[in-house]
Short mmCIF file of C-alpha atoms in Angstrom, two decimals:
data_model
loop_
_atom_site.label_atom_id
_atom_site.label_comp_id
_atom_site.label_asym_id
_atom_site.label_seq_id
_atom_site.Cartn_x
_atom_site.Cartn_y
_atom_site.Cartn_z
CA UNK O 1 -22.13 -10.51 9.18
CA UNK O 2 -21.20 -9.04 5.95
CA UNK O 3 -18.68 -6.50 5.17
CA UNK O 4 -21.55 -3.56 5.06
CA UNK O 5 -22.79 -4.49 8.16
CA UNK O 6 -19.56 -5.15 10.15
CA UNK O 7 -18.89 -1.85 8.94
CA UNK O 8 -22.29 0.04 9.82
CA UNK O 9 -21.76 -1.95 13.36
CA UNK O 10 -18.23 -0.95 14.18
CA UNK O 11 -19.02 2.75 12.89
CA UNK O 12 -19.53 4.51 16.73
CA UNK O 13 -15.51 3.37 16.96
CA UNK O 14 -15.01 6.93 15.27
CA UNK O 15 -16.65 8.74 18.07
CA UNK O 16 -14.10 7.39 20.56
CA UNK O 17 -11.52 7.70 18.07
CA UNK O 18 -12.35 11.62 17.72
CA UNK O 19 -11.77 11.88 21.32
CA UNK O 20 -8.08 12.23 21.23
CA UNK O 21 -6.67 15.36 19.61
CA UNK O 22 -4.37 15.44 16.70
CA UNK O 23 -5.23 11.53 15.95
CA UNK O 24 -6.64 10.97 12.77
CA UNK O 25 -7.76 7.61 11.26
CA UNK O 26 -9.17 5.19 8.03
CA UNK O 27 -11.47 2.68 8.05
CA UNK O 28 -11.62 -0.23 5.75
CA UNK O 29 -13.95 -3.17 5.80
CA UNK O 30 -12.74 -4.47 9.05
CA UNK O 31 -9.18 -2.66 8.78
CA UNK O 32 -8.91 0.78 11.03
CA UNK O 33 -5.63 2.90 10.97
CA UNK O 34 -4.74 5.56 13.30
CA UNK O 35 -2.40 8.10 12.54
CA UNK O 36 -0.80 11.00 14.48
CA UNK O 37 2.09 13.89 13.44
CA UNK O 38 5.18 13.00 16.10
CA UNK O 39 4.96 16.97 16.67
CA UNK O 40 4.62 17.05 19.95
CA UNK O 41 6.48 14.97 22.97
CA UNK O 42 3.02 13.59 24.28
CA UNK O 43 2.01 11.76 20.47
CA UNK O 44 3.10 8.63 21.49
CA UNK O 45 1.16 8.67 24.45
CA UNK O 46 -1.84 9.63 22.69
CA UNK O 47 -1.62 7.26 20.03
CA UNK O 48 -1.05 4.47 23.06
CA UNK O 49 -4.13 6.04 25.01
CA UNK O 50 -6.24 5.61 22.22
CA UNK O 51 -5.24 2.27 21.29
CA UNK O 52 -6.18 1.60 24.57
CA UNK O 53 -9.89 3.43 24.18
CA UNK O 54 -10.32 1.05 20.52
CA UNK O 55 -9.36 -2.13 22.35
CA UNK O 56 -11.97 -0.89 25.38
CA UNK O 57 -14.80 -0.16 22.78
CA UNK O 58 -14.05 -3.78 20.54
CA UNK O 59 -14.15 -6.04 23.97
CA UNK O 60 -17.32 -4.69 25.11
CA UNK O 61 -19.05 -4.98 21.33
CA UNK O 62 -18.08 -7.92 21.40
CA UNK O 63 -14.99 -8.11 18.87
CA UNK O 64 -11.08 -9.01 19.34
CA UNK O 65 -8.17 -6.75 18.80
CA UNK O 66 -5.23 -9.08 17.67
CA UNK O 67 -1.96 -7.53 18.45
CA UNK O 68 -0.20 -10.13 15.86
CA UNK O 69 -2.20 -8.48 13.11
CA UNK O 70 -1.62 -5.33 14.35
CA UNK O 71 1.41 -2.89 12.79
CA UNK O 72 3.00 0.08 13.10
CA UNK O 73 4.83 2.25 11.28
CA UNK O 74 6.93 6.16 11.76
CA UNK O 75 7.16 7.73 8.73
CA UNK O 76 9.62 10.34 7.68
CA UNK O 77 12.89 11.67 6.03
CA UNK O 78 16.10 10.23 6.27
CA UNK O 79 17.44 13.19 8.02
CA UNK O 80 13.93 13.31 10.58
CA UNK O 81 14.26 9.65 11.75
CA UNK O 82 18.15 9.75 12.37
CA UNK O 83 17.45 13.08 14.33
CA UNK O 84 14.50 12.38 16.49
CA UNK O 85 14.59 9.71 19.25
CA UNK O 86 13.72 6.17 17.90
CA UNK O 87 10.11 4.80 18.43
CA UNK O 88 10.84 0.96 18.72
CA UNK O 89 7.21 -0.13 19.59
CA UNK O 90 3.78 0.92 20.93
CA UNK O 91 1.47 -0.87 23.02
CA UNK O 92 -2.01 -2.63 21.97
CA UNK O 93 -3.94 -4.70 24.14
CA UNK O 94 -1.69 -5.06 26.55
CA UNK O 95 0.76 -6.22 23.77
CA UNK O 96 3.90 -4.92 22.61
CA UNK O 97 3.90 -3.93 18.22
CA UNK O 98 7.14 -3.66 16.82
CA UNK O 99 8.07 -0.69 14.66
CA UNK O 100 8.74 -1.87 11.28
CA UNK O 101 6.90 -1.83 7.81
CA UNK O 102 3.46 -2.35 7.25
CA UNK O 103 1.10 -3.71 4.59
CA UNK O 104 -1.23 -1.39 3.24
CA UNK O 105 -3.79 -2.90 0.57
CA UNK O 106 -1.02 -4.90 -0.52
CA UNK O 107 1.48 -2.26 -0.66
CA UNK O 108 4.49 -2.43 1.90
CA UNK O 109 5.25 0.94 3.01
CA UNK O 110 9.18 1.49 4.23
CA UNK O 111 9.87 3.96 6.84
CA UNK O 112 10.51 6.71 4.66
CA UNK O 113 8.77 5.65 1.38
CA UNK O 114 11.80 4.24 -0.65
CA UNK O 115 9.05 1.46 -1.58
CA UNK O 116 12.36 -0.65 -2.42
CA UNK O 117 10.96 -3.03 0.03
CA UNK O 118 7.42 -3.24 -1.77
CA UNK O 119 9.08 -3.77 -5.35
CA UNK O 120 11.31 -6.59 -3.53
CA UNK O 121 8.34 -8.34 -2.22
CA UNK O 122 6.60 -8.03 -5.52
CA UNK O 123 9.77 -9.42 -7.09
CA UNK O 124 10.08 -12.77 -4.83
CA UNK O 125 6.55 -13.89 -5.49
CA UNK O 126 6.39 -13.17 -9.32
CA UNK O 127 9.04 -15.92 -10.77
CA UNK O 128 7.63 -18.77 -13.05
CA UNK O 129 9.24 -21.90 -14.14
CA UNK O 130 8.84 -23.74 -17.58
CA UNK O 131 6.90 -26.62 -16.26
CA UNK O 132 3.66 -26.23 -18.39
CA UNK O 133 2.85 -26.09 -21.57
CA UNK O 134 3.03 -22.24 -23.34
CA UNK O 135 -0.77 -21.61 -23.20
CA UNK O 136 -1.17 -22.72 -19.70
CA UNK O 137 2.17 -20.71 -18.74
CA UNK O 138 0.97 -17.92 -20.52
CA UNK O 139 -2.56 -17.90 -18.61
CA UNK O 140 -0.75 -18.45 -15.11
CA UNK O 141 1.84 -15.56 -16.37
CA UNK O 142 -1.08 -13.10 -17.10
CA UNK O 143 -3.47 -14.03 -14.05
CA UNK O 144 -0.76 -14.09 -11.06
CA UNK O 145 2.00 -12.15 -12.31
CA UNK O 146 1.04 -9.51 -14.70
CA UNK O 147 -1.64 -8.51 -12.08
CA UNK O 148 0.86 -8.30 -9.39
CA UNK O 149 2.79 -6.33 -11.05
CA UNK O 150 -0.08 -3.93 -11.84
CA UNK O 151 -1.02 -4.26 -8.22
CA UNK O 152 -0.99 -0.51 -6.78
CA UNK O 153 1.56 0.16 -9.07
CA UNK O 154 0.79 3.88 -8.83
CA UNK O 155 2.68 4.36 -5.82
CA UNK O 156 5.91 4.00 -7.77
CA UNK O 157 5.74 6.45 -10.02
CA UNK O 158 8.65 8.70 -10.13
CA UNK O 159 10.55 6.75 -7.32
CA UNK O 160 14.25 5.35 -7.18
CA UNK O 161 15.25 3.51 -10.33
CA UNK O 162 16.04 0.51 -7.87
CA UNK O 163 12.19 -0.30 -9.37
CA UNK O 164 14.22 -1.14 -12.53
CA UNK O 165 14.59 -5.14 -11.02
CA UNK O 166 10.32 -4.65 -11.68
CA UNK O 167 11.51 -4.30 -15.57
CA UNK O 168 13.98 -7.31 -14.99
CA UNK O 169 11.13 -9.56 -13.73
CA UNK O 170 8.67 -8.63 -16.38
CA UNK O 171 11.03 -9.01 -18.86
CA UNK O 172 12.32 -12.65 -17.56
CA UNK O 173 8.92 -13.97 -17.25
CA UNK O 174 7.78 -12.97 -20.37
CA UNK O 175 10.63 -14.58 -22.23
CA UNK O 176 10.09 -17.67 -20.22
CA UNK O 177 6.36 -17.62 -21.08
CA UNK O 178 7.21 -17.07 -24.59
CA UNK O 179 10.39 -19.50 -24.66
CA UNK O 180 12.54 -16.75 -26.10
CA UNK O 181 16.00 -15.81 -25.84
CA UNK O 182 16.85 -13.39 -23.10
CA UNK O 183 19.35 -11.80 -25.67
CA UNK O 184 16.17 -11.04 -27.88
CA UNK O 185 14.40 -7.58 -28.01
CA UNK O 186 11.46 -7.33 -25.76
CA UNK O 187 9.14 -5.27 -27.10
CA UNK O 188 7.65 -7.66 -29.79
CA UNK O 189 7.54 -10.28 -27.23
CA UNK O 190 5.49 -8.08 -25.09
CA UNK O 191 3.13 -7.18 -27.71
CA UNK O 192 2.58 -10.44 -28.46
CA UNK O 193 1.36 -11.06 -24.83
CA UNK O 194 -0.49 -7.76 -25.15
CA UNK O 195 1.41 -6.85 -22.11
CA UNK O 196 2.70 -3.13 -21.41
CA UNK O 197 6.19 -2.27 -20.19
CA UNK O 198 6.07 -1.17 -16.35
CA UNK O 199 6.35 1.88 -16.69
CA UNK O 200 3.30 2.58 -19.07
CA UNK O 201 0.64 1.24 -16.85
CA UNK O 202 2.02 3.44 -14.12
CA UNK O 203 1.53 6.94 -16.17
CA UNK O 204 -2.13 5.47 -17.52
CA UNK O 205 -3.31 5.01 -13.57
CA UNK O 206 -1.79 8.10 -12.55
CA UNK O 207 -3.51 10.36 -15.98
CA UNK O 208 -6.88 8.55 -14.92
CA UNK O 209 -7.18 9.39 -11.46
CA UNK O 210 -6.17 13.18 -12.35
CA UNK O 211 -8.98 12.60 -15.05
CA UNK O 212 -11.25 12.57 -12.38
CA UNK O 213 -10.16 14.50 -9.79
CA UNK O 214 -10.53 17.19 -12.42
CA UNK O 215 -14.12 16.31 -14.38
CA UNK O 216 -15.98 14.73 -11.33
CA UNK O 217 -13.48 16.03 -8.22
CA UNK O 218 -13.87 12.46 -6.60
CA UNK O 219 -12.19 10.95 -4.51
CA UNK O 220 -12.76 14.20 -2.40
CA UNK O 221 -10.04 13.88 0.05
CA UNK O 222 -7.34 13.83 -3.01
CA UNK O 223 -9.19 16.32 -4.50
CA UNK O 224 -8.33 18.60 -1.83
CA UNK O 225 -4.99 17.96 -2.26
CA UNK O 226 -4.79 19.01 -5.87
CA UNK O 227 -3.45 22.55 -7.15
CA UNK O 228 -3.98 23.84 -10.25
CA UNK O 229 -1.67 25.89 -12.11
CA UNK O 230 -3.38 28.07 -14.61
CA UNK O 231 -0.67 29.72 -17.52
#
């Protein structure tokens, strides 16, 4: 079954889905989230009751909830999560799911959006040793960790300048690509790899999805979201 047809079949999930008030929820390919406002002392039951009306609805169609691919998250200030009483797990299929981060189209999402923890994960997998020739380190460079670092990379802008260790590991591999000094100026170097700093590539996502929000107001749901202020 392909992904448009897994998708047409597991469709009627919304209906059951709709069934519990205040829950809202995203589909995607075979990836469904569920989300509910902790605004009211009976959210975490709903959000466990319809867990348990997904799982019902999968088993008899014929499909597998798997609790050990299965996260969950509480989002929310500082200030909020310190004040409210802890959520340390939910319940899925009969299985307890911690509490902790989750992985969202390859972004990790931290309790109260820091996204520290997203920049640290893209900053473990991106390092590159000199153990091939330049043009072969330079094509591994720009296919694994150039796109990486591009990855969803619009989700940082304007966070904490703890993102500056994303500078630190573009700058690194590109003078290891390059076999350049580290004491040398990087901005040549990165020409000459046609590469952009970090921060450039962030601004140029960000302008182009305002681009269209504004001339073809797609994606709708952001759309809806955006204010204009007229001088």
């Amino acid at each position: 079954m392909g992904p448009l047809l897994f998708t047409i079949y597991t469709s009627p999930i919304t209906n059951f889905i709709a069934q519990f008030k205040h829950v809202n929820h995203a589909q995607y390919a075979d990836d469904t989230q569920l989300y509910v406002a902790l605004n009211t002392d009976d959210a975490v039951g709903v959000i466990n009751d319809c867990f348990k009306s997904v799982h019902y609805w999968l088993d008899a169609n014929g499909l597998c909830l798997n609790p050990d691919k299965t996260e969950a998250i509480v989002i929310g200030t500082g200030t909020r999560l310190r004040s409210e009483e802890k959520i340390c797990a939910v319940k899925v299929a009969d299985a307890t799911v911690p509490v902790t981060t989750v992985k969202n189209l390859g972004v990790t999402i931290h309790s109260t959006l820091s996204f520290d923890r997203h920049v640290h994960n893209v900053c473990a997998l991106c390092h590159i040793r000199q153990c091939m020739s330049v043009d072969d380190t330079k094509a591994v460079a720009t296919a694994l960790v150039s796109s990486r670092l591009d990855c969803c990379n619009s989700v940082l802008s304007g966070t904490s300048q703890s993102n500056i260790k994303l500078h630190r590991v573009q700058n690194a591999v590109t003078h290891t690509v390059m076999a350049t000094s580290k004491r040398e100026h990087i901005t040549p170097v990165l020409a000459e790899l046609h590469w952009l700093p970090i921060a450039a590539p962030i601004d140029f996502k960000i302008a182009t999805i305002t681009f269209n929000l504004l001339t073809m107001e797609r994606p709708s749901y952001l759309r809806d979201l955006l204010q204009l202020r007229r001088p």
